[in-house]
PDB file of C-alpha atoms and ligand atoms in Angstrom:
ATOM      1  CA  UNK A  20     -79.884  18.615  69.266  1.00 88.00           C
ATOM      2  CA  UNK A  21     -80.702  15.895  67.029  1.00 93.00           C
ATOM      3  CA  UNK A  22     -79.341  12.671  66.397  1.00 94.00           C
ATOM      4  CA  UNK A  23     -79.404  10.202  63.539  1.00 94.00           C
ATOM      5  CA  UNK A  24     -78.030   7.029  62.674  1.00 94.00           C
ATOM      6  CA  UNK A  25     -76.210   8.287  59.808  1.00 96.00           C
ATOM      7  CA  UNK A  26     -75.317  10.953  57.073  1.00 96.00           C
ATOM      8  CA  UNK A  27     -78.211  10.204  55.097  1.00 95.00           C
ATOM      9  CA  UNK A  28     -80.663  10.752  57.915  1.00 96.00           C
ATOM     10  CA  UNK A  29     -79.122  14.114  58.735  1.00 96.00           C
ATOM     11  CA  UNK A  30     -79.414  14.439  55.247  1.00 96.00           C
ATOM     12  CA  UNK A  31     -82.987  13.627  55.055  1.00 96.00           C
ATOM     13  CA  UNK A  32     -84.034  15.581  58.011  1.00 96.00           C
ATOM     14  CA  UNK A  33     -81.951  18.938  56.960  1.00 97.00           C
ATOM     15  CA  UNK A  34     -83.707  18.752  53.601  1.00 97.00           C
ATOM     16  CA  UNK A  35     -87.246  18.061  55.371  1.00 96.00           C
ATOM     17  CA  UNK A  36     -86.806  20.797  58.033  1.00 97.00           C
ATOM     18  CA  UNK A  37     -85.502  23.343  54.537  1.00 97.00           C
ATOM     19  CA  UNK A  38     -88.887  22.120  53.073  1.00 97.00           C
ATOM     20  CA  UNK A  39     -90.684  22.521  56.194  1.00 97.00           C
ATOM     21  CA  UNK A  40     -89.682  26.430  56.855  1.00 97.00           C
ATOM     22  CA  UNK A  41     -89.653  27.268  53.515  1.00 98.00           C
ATOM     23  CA  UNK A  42     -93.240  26.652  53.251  1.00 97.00           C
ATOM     24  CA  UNK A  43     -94.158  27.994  56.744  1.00 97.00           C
ATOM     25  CA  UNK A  44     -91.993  31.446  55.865  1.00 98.00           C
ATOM     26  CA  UNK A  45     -93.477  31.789  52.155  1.00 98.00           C
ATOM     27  CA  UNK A  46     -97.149  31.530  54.268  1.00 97.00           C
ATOM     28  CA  UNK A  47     -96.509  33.718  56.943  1.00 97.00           C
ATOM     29  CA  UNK A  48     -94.451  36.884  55.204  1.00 96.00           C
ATOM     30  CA  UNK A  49     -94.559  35.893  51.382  1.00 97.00           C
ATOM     31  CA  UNK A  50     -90.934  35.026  50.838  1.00 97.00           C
ATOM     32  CA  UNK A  51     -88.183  32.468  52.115  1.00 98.00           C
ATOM     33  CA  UNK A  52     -84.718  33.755  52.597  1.00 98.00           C
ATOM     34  CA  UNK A  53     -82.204  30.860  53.192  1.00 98.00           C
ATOM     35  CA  UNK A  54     -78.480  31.181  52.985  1.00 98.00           C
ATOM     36  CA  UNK A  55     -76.738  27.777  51.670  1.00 98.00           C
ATOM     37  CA  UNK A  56     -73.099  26.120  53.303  1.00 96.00           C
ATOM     38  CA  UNK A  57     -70.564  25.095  51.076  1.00 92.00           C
ATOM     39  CA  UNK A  58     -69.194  21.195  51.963  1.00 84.00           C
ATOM     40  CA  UNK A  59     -69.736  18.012  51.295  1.00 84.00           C
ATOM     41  CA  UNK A  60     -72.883  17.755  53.960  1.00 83.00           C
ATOM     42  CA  UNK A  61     -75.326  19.794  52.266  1.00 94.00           C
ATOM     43  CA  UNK A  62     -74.137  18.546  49.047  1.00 95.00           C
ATOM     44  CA  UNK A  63     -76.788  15.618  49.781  1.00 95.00           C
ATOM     45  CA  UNK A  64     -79.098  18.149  50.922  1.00 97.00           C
ATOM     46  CA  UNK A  65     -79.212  20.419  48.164  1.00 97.00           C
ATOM     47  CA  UNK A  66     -79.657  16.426  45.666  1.00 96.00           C
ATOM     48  CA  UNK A  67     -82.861  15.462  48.102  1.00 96.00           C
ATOM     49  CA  UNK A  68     -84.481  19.129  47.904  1.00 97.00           C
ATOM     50  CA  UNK A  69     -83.959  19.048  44.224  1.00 96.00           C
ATOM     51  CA  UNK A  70     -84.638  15.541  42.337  1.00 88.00           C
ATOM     52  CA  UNK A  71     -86.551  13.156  45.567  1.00 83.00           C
ATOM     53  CA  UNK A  72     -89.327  14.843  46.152  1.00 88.00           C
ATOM     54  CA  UNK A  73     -88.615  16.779  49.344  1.00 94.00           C
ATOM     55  CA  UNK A  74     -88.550  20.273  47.299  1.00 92.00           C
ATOM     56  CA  UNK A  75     -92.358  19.919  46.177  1.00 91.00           C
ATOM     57  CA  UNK A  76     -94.405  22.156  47.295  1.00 91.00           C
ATOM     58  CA  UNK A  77     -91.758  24.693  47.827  1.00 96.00           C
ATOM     59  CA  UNK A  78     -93.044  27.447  45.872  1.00 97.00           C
ATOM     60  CA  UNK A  79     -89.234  28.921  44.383  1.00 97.00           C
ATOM     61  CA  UNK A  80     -90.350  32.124  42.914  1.00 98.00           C
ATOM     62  CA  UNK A  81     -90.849  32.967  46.455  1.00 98.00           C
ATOM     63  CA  UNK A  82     -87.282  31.714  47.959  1.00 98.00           C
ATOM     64  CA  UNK A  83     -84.305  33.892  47.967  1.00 98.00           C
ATOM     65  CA  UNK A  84     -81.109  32.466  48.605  1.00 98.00           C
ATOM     66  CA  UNK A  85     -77.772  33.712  50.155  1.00 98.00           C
ATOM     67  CA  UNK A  86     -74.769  31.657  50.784  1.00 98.00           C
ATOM     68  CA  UNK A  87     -72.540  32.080  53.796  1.00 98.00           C
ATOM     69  CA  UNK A  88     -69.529  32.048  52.188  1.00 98.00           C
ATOM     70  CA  UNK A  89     -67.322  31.833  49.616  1.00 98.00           C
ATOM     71  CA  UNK A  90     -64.170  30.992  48.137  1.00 97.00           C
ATOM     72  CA  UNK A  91     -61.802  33.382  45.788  1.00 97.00           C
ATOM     73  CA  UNK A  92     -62.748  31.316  42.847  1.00 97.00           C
ATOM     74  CA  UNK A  93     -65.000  32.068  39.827  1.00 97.00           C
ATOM     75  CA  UNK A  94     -68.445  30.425  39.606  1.00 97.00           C
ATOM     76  CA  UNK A  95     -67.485  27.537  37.429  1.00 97.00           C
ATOM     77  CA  UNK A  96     -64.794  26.155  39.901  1.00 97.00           C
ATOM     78  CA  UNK A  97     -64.228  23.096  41.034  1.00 96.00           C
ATOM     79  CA  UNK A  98     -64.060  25.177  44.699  1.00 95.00           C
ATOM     80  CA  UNK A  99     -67.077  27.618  44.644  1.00 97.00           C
ATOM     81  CA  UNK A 100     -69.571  27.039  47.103  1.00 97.00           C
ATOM     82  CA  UNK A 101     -71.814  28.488  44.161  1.00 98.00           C
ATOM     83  CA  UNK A 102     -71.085  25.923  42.169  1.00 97.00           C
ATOM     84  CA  UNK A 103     -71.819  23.201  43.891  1.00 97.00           C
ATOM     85  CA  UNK A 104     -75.275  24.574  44.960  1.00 98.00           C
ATOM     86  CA  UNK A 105     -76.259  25.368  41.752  1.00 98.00           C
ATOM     87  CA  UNK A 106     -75.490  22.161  40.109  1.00 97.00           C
ATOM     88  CA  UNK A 107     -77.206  20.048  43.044  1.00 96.00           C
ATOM     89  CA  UNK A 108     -80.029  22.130  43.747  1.00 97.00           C
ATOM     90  CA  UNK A 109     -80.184  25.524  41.872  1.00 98.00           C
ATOM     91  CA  UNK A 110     -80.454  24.504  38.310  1.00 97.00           C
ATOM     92  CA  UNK A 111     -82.443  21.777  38.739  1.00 96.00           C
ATOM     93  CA  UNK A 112     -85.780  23.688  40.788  1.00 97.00           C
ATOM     94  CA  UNK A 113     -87.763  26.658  39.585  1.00 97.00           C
ATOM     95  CA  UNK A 114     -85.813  29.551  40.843  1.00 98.00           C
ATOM     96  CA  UNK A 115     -85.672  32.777  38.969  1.00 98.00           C
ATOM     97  CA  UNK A 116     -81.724  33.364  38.558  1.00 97.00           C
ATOM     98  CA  UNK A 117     -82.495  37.056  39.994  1.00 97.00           C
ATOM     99  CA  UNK A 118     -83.439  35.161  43.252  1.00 98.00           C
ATOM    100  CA  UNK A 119     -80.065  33.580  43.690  1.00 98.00           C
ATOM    101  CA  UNK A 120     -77.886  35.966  45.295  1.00 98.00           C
ATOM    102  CA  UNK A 121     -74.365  34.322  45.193  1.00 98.00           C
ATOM    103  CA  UNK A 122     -71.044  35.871  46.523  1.00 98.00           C
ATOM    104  CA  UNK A 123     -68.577  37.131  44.007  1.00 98.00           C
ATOM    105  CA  UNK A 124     -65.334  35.173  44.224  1.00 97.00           C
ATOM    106  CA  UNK A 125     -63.329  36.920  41.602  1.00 97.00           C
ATOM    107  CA  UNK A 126     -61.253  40.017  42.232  1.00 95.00           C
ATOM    108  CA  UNK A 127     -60.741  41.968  45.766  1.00 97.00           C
ATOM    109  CA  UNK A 128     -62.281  40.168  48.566  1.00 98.00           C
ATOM    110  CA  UNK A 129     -62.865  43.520  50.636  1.00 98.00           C
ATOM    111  CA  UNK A 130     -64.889  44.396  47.734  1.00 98.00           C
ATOM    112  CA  UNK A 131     -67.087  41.974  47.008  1.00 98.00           C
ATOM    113  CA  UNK A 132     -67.944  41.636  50.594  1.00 98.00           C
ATOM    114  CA  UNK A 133     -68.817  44.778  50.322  1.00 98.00           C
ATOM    115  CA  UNK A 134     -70.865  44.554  47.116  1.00 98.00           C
ATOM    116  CA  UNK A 135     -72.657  41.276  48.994  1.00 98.00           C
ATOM    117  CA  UNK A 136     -73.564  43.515  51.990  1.00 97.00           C
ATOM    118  CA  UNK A 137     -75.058  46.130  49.345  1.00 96.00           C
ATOM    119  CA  UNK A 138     -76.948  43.280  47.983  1.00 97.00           C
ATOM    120  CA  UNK A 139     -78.395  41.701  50.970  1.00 97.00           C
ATOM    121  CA  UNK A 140     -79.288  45.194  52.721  1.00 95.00           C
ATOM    122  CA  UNK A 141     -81.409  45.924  49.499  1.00 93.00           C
ATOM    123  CA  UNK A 142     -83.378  42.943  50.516  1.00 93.00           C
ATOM    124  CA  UNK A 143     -83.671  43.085  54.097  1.00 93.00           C
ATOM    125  CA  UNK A 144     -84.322  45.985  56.661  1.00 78.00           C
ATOM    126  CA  UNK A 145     -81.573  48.374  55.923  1.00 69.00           C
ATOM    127  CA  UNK A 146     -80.802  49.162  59.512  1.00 73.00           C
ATOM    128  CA  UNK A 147     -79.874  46.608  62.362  1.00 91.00           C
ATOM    129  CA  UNK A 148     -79.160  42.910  60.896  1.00 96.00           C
ATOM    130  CA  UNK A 149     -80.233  40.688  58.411  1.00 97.00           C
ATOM    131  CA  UNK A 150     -83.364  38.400  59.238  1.00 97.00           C
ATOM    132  CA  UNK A 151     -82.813  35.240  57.254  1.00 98.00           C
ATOM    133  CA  UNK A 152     -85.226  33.084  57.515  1.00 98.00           C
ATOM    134  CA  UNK A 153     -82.534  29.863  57.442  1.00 98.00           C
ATOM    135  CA  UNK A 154     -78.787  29.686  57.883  1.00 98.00           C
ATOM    136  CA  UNK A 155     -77.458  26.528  57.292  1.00 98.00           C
ATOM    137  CA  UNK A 156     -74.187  25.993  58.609  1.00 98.00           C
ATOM    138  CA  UNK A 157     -71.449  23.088  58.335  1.00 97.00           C
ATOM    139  CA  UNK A 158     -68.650  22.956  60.949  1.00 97.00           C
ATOM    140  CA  UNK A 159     -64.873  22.140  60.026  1.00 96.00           C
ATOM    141  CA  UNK A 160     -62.936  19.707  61.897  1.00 94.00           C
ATOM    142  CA  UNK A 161     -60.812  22.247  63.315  1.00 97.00           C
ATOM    143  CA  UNK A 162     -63.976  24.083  65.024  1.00 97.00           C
ATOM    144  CA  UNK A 163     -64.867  26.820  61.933  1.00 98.00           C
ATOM    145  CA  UNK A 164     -68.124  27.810  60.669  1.00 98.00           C
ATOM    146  CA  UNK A 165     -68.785  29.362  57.292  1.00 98.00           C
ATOM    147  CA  UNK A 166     -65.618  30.773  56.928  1.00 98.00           C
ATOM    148  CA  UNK A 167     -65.193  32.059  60.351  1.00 98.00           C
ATOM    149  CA  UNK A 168     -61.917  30.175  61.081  1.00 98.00           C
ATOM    150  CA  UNK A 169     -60.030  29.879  64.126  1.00 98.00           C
ATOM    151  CA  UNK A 170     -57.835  33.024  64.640  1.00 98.00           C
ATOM    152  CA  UNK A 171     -59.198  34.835  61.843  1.00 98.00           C
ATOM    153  CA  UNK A 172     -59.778  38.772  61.454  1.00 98.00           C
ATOM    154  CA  UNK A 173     -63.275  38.473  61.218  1.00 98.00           C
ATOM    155  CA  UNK A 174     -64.475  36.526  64.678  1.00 98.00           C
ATOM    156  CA  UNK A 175     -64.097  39.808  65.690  1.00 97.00           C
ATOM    157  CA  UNK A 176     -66.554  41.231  63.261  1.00 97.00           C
ATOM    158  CA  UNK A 177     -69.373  43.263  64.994  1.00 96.00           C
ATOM    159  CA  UNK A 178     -70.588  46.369  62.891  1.00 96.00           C
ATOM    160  CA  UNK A 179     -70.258  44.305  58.923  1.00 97.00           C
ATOM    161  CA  UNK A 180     -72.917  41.562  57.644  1.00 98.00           C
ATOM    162  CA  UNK A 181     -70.588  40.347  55.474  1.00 98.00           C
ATOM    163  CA  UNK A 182     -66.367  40.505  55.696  1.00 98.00           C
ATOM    164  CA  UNK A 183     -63.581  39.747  53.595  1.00 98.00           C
ATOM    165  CA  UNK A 184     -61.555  36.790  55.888  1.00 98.00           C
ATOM    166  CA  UNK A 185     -57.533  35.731  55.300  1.00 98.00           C
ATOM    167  CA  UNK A 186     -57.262  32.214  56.231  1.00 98.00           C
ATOM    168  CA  UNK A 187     -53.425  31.819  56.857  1.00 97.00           C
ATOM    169  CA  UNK A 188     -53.006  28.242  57.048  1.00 96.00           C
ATOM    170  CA  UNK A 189     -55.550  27.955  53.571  1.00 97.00           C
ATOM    171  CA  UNK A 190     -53.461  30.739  52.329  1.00 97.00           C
ATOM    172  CA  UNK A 191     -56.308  32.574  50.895  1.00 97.00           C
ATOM    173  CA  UNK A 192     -59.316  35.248  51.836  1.00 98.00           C
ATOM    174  CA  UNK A 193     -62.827  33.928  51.980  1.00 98.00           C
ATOM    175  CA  UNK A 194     -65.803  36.243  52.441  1.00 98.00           C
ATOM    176  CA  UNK A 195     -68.022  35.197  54.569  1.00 98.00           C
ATOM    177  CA  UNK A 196     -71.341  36.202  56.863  1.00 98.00           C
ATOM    178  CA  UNK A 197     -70.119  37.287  60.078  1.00 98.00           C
ATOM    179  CA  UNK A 198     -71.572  36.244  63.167  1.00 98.00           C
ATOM    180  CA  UNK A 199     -73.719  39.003  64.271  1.00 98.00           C
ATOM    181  CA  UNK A 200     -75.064  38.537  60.855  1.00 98.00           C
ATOM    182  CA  UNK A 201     -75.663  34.712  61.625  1.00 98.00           C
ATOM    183  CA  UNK A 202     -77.193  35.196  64.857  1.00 98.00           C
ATOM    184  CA  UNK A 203     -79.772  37.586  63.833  1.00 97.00           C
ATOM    185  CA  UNK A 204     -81.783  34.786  61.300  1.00 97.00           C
ATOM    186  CA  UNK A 205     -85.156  33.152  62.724  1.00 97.00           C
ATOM    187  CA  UNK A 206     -83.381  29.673  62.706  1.00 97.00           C
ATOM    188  CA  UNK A 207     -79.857  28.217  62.560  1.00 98.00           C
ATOM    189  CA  UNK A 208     -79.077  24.562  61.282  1.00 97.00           C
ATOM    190  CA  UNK A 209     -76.111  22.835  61.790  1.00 97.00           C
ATOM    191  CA  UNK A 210     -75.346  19.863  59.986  1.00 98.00           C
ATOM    192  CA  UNK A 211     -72.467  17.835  61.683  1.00 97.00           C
ATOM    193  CA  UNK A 212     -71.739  14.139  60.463  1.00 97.00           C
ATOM    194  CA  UNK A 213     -68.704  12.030  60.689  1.00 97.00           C
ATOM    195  CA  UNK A 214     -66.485  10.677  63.236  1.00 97.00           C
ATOM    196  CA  UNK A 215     -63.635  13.344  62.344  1.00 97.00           C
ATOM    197  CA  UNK A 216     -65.445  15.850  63.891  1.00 97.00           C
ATOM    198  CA  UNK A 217     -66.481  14.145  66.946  1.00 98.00           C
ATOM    199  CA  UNK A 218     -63.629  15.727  68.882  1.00 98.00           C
ATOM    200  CA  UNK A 219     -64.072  19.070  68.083  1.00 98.00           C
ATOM    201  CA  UNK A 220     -68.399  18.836  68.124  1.00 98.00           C
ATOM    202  CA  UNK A 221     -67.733  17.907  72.013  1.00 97.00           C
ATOM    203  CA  UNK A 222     -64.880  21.057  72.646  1.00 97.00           C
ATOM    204  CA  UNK A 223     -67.462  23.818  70.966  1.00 97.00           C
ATOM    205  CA  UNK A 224     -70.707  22.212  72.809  1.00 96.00           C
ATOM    206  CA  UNK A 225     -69.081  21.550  76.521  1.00 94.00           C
ATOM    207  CA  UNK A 226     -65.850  22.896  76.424  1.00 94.00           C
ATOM    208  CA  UNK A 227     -64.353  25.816  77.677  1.00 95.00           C
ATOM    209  CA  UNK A 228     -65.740  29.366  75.820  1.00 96.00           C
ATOM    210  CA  UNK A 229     -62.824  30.223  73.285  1.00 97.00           C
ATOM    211  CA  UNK A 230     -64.104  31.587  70.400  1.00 97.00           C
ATOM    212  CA  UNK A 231     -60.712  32.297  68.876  1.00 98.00           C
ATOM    213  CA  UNK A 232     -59.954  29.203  68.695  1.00 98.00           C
ATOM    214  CA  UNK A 233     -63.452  27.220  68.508  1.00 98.00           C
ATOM    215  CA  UNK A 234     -65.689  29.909  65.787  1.00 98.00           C
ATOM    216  CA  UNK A 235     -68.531  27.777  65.941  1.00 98.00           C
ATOM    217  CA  UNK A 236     -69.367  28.472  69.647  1.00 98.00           C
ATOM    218  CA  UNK A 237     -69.553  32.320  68.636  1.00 98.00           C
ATOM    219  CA  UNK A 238     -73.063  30.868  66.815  1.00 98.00           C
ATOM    220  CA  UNK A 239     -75.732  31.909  69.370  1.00 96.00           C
ATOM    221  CA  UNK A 240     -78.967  33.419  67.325  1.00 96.00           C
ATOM    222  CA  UNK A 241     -79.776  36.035  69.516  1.00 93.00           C
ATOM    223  CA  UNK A 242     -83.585  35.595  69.225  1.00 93.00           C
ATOM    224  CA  UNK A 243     -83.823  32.312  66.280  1.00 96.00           C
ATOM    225  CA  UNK A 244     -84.041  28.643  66.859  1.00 96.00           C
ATOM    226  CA  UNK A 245     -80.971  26.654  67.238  1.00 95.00           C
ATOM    227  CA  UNK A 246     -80.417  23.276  66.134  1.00 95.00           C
ATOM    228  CA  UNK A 247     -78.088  20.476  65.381  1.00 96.00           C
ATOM    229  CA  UNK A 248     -78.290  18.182  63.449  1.00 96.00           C
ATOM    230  CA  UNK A 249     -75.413  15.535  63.944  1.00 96.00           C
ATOM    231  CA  UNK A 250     -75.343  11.677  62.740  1.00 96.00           C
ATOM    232  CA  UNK A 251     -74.120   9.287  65.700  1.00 95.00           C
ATOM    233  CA  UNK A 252     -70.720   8.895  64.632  1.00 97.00           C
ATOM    234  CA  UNK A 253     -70.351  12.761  65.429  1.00 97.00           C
ATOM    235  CA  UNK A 254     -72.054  12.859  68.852  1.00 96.00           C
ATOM    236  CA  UNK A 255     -69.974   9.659  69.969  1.00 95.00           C
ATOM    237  CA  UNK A 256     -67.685  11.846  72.279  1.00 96.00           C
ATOM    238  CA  UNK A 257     -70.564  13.475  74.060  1.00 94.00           C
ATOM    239  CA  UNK A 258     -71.640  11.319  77.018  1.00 91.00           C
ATOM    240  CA  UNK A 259     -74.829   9.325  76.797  1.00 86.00           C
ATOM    241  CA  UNK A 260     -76.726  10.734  79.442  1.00 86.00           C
ATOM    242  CA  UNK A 261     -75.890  14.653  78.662  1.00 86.00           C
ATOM    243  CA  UNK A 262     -77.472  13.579  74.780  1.00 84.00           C
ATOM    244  CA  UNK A 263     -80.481  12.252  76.031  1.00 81.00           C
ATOM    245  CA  UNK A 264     -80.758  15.564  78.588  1.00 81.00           C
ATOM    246  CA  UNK A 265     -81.490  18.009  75.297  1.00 73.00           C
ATOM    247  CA  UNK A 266     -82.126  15.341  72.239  1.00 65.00           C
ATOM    248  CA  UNK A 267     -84.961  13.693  70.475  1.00 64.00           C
ATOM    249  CA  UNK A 268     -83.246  10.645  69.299  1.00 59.00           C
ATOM    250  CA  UNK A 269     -84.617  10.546  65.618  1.00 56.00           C
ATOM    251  CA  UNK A 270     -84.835   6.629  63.925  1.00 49.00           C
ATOM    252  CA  UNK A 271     -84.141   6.947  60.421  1.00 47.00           C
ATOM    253  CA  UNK A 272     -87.620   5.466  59.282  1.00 43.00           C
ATOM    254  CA  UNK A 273     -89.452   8.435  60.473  1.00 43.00           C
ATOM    255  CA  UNK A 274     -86.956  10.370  58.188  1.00 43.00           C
ATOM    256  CA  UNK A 275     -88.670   8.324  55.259  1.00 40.00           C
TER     257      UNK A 275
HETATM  258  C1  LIG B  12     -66.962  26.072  53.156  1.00 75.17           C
HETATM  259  C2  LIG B  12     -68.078  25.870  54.122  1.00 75.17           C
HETATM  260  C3  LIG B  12     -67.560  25.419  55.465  1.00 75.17           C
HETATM  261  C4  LIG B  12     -68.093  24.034  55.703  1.00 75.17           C
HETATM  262  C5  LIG B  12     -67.299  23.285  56.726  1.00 75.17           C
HETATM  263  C6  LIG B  12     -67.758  21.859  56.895  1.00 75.17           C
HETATM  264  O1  LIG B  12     -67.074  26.907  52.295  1.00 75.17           O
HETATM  265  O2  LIG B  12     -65.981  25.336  53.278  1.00 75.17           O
HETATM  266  O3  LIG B  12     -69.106  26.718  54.097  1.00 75.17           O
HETATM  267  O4  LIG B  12     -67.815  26.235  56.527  1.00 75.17           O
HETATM  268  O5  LIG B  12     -69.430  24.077  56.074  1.00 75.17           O
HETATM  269  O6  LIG B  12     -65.963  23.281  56.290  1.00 75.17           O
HETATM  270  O7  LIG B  12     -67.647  21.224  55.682  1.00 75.17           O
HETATM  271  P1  LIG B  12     -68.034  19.708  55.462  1.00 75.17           P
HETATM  272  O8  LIG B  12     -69.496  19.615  55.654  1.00 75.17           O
HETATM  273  O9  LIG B  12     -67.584  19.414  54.063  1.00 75.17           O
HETATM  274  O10 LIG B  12     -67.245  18.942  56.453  1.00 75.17           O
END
């Protein structure tokens, strides 16, 4: 676990560490597969990789990205995940639009889960689980991942990459990556900022196991790196002494 001062420094640091594997995947196997979060933390992320500098030398013909969710919304809504990655990073960086895999959000969700799993299994080893080489992750105040929310049809996922999700209290289906699919990438980021969630960021790390009602504790990449990223406000229920056990401490002048 890491932890910064602030939302910017998670910021900074999620967009470095994108930078950072991107290049070392492209090197190593030729191609960078990422899959983006929808919120309003990577937001930031996606505006540092694209216009201040810390997308150079990210070689986009190379990077393929996924998304690990979506909303029932066309692309040019206010609400899709899509959207809001391709406006703050997409658009603006050299990515052929063939590379950009995004999540249909109009129509059945069943089926364009479906159509997503199709899509990703062209790219990856058809058998076993999808190897992304990043999954960057937000987590809801109320303990849900992607769109993995508490009580939901598909925590329970464990054949599908990608399921169709009705979110009662939202009302509406999301697809999203299930876990299985999650756990199977070479690393996993978290980004986690904000006082709101400080609660909840203490209940998934240290409290009791309840996946039903905490998703983001079924997030365990079976043999990928792990890592948080959380600004102080976030990690201020979580004791001192247990942060310093398993954290560098990261000063936002190194982030600079
Ligand atoms: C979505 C996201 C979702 C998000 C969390 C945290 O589509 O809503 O993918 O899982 O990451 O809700 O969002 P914030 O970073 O905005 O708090």
């Amino acid at each position: 676990m890491f932890v910064f001062d602030d939302a910017e420094s998670v910021a900074r640091a999620a967009a470095a560490r994108v930078a950072e594997l991107a290049r070392e995947s492209i090197k190593a196997r030729g191609l960078f597969t990422i899959a983006l979060s929808g919120g309003n933390t990577p937001r930031r992320v996606y505006g540092l990789l694209a216009d201040e500098g810390f997308g150079e030398g990210i070689d986009w013909p190379s990077v393929h990205v996924f998304f690990g969710d979506e909303r029932m919304v066309p692309p040019d809504h206010a609400e899709s995940n899509y959207r809001m990655a391709n406006e703050a990073l997409l658009a603006r960086v050299p990515i052929p639009p063939v590379n950009v895999h995004r999540i249909d959000g109009v129509g059945d969700a069943a089926a364009n889960a479906s159509a997503y799993e199709s899509e990703m299994r062209g790219l990856f080893d058809d058998a076993g689980w999808p190897r992304l080489d990043q999954v960057l992750l937000g987590m809801g105040d109320d303990g849900h991942t992607a769109s993995l929310f508490p009580g939901t049809e598909a925590l329970h996922e464990s054949r599908l990459w990608v399921a169709p999700n009705w979110v009662e209290k939202l009302g509406a289906w999301r697809v999203t990556l299930t876990a299985p699919a999650i756990n199977a990438a070479r690393h996993v980021t978290f980004l986690v900022t904000g006082a709101a969630k400080a609660g909840r960021l203490r209940e998934v790390l240290k409290g009791e196991r309840d996946a039903t009602r905490l998703p983001s504790q079924l997030i365990r990449p079976s043999d990928g790196i792990f890592e948080w990223l959380v600004d102080l406000e976030a990690a201020s229920s979580l004791e001192p002494e247990w942060l310093l056990a398993q954290s560098e401490i990261r000063q936002p002048k190194q982030q600079k």
